[in-house]
Short mmCIF file of N, CA, C and O in Angstrom, two decimals:
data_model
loop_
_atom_site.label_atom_id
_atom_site.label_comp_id
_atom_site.label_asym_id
_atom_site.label_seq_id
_atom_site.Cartn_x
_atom_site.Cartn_y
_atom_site.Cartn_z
N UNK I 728 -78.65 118.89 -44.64
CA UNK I 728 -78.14 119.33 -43.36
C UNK I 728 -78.55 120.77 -43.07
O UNK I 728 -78.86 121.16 -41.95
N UNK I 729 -78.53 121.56 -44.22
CA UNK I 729 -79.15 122.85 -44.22
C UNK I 729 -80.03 123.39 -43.45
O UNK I 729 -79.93 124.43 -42.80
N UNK I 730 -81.30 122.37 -43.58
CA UNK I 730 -82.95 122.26 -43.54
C UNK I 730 -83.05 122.12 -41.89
O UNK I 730 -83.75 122.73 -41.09
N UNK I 731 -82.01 120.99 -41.68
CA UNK I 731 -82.05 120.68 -39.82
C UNK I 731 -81.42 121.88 -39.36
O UNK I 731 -82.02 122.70 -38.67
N UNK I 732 -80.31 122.00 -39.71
CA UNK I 732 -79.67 123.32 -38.97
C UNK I 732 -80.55 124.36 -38.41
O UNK I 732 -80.61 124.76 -37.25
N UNK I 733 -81.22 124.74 -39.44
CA UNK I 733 -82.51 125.81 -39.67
C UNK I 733 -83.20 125.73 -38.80
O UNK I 733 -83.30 126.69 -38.05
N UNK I 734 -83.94 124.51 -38.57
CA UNK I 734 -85.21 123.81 -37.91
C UNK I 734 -84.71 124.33 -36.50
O UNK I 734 -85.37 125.23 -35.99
N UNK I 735 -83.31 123.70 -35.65
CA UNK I 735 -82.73 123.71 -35.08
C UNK I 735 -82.45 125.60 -34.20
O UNK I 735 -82.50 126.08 -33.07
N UNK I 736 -82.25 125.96 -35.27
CA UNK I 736 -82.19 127.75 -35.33
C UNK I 736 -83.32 128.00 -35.28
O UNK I 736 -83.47 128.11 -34.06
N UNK I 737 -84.30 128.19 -35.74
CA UNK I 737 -85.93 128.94 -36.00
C UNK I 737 -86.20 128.66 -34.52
O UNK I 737 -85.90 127.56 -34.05
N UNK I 738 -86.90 129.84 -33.62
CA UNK I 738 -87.50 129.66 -32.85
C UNK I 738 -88.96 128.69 -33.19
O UNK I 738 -89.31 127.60 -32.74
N UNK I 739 -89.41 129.34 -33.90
CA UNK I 739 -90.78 129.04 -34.49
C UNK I 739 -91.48 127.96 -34.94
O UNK I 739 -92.69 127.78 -35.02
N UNK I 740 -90.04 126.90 -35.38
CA UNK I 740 -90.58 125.38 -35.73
C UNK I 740 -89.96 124.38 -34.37
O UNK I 740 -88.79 124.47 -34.01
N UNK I 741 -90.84 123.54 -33.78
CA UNK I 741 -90.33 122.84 -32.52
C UNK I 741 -89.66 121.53 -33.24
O UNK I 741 -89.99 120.98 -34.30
N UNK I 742 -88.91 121.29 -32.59
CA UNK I 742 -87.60 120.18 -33.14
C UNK I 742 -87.64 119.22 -31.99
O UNK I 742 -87.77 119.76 -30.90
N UNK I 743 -87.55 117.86 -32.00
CA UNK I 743 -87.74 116.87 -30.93
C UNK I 743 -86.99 115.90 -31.75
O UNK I 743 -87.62 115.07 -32.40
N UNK I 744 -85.85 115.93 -31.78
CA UNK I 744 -84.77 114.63 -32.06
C UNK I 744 -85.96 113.65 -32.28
O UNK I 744 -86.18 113.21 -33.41
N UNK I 745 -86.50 113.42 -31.55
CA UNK I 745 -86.87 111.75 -31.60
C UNK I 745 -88.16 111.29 -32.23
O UNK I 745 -88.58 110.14 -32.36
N UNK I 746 -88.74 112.55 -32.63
CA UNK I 746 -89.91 112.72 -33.93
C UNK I 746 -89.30 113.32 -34.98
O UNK I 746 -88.22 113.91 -35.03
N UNK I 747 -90.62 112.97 -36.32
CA UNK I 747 -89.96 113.79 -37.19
C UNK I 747 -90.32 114.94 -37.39
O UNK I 747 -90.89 115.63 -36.55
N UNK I 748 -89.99 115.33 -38.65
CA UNK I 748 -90.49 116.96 -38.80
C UNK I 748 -91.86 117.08 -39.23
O UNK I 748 -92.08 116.57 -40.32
N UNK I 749 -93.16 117.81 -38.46
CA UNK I 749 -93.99 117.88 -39.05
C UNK I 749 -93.93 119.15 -40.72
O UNK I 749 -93.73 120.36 -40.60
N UNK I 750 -94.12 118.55 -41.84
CA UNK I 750 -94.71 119.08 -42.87
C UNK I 750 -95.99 120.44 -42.63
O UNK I 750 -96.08 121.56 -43.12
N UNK I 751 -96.67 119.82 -41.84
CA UNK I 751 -97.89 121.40 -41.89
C UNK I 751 -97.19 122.33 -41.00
O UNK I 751 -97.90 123.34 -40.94
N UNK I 752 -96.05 122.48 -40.22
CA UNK I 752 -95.56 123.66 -39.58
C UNK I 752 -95.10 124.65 -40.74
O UNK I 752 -95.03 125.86 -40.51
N UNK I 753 -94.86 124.23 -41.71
CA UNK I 753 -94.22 124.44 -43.01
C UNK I 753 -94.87 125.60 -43.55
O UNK I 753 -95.69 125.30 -44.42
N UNK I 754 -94.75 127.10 -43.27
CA UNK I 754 -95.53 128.47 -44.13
C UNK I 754 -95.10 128.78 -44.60
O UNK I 754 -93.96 128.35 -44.73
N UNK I 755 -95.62 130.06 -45.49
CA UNK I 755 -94.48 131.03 -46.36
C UNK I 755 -93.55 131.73 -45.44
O UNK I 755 -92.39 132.07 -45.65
N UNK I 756 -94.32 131.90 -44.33
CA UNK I 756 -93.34 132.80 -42.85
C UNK I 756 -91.70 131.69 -43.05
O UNK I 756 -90.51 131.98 -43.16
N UNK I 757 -92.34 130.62 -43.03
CA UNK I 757 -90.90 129.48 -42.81
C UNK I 757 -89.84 129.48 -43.70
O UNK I 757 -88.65 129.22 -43.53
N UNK I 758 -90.60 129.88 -44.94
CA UNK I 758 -90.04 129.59 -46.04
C UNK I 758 -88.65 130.63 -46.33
O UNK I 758 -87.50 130.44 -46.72
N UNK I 759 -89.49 131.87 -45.88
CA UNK I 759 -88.52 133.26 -45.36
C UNK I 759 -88.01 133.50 -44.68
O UNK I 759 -87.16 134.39 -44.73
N UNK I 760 -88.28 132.80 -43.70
CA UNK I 760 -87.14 132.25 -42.24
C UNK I 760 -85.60 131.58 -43.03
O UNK I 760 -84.40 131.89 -42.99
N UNK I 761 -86.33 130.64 -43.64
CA UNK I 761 -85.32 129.63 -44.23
C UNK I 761 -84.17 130.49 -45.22
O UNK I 761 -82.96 130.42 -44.99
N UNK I 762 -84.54 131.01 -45.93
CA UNK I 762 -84.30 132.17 -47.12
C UNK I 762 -83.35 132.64 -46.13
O UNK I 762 -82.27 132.07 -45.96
N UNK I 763 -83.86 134.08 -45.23
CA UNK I 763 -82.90 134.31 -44.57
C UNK I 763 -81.42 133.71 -44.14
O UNK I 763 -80.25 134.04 -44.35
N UNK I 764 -82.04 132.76 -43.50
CA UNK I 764 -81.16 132.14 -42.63
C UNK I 764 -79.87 131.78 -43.71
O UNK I 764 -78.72 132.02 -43.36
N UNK I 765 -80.13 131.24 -44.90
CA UNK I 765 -79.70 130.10 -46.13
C UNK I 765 -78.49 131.54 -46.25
O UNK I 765 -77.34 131.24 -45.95
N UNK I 766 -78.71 132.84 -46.61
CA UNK I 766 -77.67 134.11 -47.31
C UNK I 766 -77.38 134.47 -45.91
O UNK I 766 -76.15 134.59 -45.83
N UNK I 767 -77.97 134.71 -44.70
CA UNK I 767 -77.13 135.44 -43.45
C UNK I 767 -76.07 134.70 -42.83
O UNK I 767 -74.85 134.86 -42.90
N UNK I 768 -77.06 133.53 -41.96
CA UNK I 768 -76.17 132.50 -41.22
C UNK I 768 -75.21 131.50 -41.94
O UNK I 768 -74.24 131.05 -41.33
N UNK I 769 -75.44 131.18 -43.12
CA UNK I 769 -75.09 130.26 -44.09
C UNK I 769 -74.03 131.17 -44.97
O UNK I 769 -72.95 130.75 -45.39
N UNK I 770 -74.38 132.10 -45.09
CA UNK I 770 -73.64 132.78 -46.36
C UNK I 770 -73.80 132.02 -47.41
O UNK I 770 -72.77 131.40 -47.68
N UNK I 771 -74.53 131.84 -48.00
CA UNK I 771 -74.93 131.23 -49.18
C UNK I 771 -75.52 132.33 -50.45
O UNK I 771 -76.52 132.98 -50.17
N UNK I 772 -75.05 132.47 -51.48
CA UNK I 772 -75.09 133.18 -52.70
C UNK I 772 -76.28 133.08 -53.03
O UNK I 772 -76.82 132.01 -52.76
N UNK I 773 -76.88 133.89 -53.55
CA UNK I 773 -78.66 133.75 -54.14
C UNK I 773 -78.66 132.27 -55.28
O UNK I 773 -79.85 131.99 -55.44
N UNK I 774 -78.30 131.87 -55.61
CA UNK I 774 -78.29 130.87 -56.16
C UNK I 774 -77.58 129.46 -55.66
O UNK I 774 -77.68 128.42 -56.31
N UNK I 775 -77.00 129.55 -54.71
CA UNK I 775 -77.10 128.43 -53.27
C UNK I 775 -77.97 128.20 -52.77
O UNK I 775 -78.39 127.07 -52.55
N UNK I 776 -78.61 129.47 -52.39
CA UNK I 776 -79.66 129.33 -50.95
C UNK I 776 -81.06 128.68 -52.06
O UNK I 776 -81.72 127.72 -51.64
N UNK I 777 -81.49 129.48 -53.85
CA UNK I 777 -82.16 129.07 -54.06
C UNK I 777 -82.32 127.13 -54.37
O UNK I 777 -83.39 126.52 -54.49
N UNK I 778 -80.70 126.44 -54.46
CA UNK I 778 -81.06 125.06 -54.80
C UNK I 778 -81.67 124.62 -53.50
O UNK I 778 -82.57 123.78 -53.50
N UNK I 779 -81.32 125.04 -52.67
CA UNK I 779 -82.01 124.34 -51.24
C UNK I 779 -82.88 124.48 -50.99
O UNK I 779 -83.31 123.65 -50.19
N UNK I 780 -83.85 125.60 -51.43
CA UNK I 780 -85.14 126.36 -51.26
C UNK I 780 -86.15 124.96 -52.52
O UNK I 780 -87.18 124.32 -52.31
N UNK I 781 -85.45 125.00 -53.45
CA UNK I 781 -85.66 124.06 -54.93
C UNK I 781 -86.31 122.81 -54.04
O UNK I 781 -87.51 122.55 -53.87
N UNK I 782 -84.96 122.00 -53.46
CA UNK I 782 -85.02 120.63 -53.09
C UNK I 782 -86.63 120.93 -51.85
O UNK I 782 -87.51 120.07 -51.75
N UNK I 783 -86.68 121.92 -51.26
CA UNK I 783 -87.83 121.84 -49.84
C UNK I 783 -88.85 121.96 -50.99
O UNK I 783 -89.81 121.20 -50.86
N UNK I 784 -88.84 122.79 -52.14
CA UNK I 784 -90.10 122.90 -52.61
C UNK I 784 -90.58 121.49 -53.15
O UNK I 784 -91.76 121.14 -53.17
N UNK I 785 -89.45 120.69 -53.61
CA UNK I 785 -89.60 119.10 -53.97
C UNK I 785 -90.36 118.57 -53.45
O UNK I 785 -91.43 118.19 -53.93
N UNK I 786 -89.80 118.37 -51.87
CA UNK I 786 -90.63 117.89 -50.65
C UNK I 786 -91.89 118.12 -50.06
O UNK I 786 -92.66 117.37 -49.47
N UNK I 787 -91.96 119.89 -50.49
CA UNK I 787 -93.47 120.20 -50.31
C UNK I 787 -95.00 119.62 -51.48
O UNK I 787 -96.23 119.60 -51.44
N UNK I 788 -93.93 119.24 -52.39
CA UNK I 788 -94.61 119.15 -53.77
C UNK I 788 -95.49 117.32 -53.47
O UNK I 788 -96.61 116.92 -53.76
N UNK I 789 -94.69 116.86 -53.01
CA UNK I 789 -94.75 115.20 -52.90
C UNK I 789 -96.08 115.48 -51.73
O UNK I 789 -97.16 114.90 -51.72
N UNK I 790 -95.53 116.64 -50.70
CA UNK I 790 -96.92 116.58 -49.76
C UNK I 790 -98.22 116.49 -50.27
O UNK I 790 -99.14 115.68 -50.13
N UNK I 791 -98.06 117.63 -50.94
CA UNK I 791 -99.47 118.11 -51.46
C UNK I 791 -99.98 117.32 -52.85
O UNK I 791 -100.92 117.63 -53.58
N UNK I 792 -99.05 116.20 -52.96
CA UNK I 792 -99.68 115.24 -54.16
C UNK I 792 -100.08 114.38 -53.11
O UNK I 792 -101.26 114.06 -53.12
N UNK I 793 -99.12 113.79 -51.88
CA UNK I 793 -100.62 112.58 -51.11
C UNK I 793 -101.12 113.08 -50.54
O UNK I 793 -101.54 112.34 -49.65
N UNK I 794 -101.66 114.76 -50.33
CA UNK I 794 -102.14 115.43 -49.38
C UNK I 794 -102.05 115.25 -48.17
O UNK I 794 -103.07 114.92 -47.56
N UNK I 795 -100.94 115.38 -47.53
CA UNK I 795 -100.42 115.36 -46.15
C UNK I 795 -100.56 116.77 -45.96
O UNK I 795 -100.60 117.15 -44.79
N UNK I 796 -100.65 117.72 -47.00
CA UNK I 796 -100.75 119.31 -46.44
C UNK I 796 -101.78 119.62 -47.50
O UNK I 796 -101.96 119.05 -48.58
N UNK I 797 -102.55 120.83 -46.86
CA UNK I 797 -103.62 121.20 -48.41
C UNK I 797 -103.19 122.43 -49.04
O UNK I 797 -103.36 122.52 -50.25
N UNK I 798 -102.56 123.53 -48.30
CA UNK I 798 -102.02 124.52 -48.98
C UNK I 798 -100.20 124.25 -49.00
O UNK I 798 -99.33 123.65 -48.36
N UNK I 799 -100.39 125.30 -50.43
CA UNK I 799 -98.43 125.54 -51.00
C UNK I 799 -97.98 126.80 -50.37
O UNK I 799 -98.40 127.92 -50.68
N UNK I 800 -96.89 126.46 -49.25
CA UNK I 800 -96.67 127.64 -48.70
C UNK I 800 -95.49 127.80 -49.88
O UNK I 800 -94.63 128.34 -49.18
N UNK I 801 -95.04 127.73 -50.87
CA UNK I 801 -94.17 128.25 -51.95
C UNK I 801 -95.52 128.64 -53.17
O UNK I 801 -95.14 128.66 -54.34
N UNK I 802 -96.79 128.89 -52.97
CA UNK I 802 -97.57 129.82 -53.76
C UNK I 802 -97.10 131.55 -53.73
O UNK I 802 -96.91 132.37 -52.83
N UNK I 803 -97.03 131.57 -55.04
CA UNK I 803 -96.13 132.71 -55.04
C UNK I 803 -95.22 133.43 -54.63
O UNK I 803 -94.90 134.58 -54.89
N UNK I 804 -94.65 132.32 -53.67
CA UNK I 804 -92.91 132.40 -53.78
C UNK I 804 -92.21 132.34 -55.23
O UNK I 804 -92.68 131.39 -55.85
N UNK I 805 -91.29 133.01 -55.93
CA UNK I 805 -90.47 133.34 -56.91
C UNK I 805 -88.98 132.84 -56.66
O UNK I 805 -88.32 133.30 -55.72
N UNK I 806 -88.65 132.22 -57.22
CA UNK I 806 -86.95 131.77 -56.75
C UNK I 806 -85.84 132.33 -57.92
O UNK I 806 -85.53 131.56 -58.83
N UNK I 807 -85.43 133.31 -57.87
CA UNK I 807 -84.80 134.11 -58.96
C UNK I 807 -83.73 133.88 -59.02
O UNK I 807 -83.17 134.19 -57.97
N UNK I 808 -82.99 133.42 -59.85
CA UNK I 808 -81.36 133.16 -60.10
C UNK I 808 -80.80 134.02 -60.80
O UNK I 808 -81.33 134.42 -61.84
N UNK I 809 -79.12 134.65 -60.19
CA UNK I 809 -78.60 135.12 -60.68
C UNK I 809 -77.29 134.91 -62.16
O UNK I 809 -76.16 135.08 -61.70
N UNK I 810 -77.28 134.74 -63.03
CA UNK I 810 -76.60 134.51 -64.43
C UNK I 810 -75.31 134.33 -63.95
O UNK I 810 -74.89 135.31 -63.34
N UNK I 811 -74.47 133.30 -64.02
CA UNK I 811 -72.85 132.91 -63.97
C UNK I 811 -72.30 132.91 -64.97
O UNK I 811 -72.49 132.16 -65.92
N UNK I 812 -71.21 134.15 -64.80
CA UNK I 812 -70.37 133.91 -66.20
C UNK I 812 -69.33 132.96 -65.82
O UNK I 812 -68.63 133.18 -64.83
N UNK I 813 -69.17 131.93 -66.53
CA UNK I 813 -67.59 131.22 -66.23
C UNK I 813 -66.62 131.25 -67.15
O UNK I 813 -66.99 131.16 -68.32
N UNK I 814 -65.37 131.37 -66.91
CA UNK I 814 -64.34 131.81 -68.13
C UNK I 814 -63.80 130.24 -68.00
O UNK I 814 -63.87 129.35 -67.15
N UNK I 815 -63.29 130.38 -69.17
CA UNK I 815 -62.88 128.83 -69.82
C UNK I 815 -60.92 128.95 -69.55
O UNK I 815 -60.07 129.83 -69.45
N UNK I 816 -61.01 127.51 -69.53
CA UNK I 816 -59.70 126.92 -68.99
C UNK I 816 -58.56 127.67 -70.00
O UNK I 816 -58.54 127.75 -71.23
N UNK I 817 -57.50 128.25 -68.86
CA UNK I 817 -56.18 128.41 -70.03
C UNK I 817 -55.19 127.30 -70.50
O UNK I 817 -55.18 126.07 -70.39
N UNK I 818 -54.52 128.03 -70.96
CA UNK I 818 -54.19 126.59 -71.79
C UNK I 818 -53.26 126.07 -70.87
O UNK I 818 -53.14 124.86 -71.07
N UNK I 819 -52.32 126.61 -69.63
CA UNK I 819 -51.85 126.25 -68.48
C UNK I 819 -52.27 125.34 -67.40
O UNK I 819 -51.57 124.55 -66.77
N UNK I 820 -53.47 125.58 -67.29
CA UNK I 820 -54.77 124.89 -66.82
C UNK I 820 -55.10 123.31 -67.11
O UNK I 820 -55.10 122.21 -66.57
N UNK I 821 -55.32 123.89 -68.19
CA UNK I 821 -55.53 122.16 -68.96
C UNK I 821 -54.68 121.61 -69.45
O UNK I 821 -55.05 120.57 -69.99
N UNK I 822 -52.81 122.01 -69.59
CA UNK I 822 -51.51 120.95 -69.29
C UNK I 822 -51.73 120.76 -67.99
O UNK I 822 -51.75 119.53 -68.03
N UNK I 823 -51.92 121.03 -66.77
CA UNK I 823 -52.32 120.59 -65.38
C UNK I 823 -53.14 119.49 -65.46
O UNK I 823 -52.67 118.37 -65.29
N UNK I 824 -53.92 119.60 -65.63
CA UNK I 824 -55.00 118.84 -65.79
C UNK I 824 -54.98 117.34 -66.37
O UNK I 824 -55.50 116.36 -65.82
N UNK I 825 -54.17 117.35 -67.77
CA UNK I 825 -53.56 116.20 -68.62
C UNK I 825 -52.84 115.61 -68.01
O UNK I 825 -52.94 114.41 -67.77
N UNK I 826 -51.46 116.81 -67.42
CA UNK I 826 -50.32 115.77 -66.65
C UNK I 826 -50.71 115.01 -64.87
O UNK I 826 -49.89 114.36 -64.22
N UNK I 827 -51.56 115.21 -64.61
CA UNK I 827 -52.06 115.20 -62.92
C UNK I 827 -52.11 113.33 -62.96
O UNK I 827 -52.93 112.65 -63.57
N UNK I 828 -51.10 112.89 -62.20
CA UNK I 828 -51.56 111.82 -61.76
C UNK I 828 -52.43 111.54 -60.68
O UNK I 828 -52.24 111.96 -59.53
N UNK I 829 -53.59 110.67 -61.10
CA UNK I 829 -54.92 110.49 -60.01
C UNK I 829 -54.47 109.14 -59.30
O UNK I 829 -53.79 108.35 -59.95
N UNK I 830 -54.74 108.91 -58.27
CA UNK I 830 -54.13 108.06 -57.11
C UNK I 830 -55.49 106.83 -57.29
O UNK I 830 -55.14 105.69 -57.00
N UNK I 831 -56.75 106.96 -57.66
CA UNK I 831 -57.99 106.03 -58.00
C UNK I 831 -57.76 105.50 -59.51
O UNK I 831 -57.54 106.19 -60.50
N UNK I 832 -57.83 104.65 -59.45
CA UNK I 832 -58.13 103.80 -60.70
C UNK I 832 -59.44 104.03 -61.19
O UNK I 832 -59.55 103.62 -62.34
N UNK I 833 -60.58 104.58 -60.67
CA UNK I 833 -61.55 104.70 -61.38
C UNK I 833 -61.33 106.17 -62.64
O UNK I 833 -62.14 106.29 -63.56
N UNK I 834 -60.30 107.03 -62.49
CA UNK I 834 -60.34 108.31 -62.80
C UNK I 834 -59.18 108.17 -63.68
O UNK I 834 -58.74 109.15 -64.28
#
């Protein structure tokens, strides 16, 4: 939903509901469009904005294996993640957790 939003926002890429998205509009300019957009408009944490950046590079990757595009606009793009410390459950926490009746039978 990210990716449309974007599309949607960017002056720069043309959007027509009723086609799809062309792949070769796709630059490093876009890519930094996207970036932007992912931490300003989105508020998304450097390591949010990079899984979404991840999944387009997926998509660009599949291009340029059936060659639907000939250049990688993620050539020397860098996607840098920042280190999460997470602190572990207290022991309050996880009697919560034990006693919680779940309303699904699968759980």
């Amino acid at each position: 939903m990210q990716k449309k939003e974007f599309i949607s926002f960017s002056p720069r890429i043309p959007l027509d509901p009723k086609k799809d998205f062309n792949v070769k509009s796709i630059d490093h300019e876009s890519i930094d469009g996207f970036d932007f957009y992912l931490h300003t408009v989105k508020e998304n944490d450097t390591n949010t904005a990079n899984k979404h950046l991840k999944n387009l590079k997926k998509i660009v990757s599949i291009c340029r294996k059936y060659q639907w595009i000939n250049i990688d606009p993620f050539f020397r793009h860098i996607l840098k993640s920042k280190p999460v410390q997470r602190d572990f459950l207290t022991a309050g926490e996880l009697h919560k957790i034990t006693e919680k009746q779940f309303t699904t039978t699968r759980l």
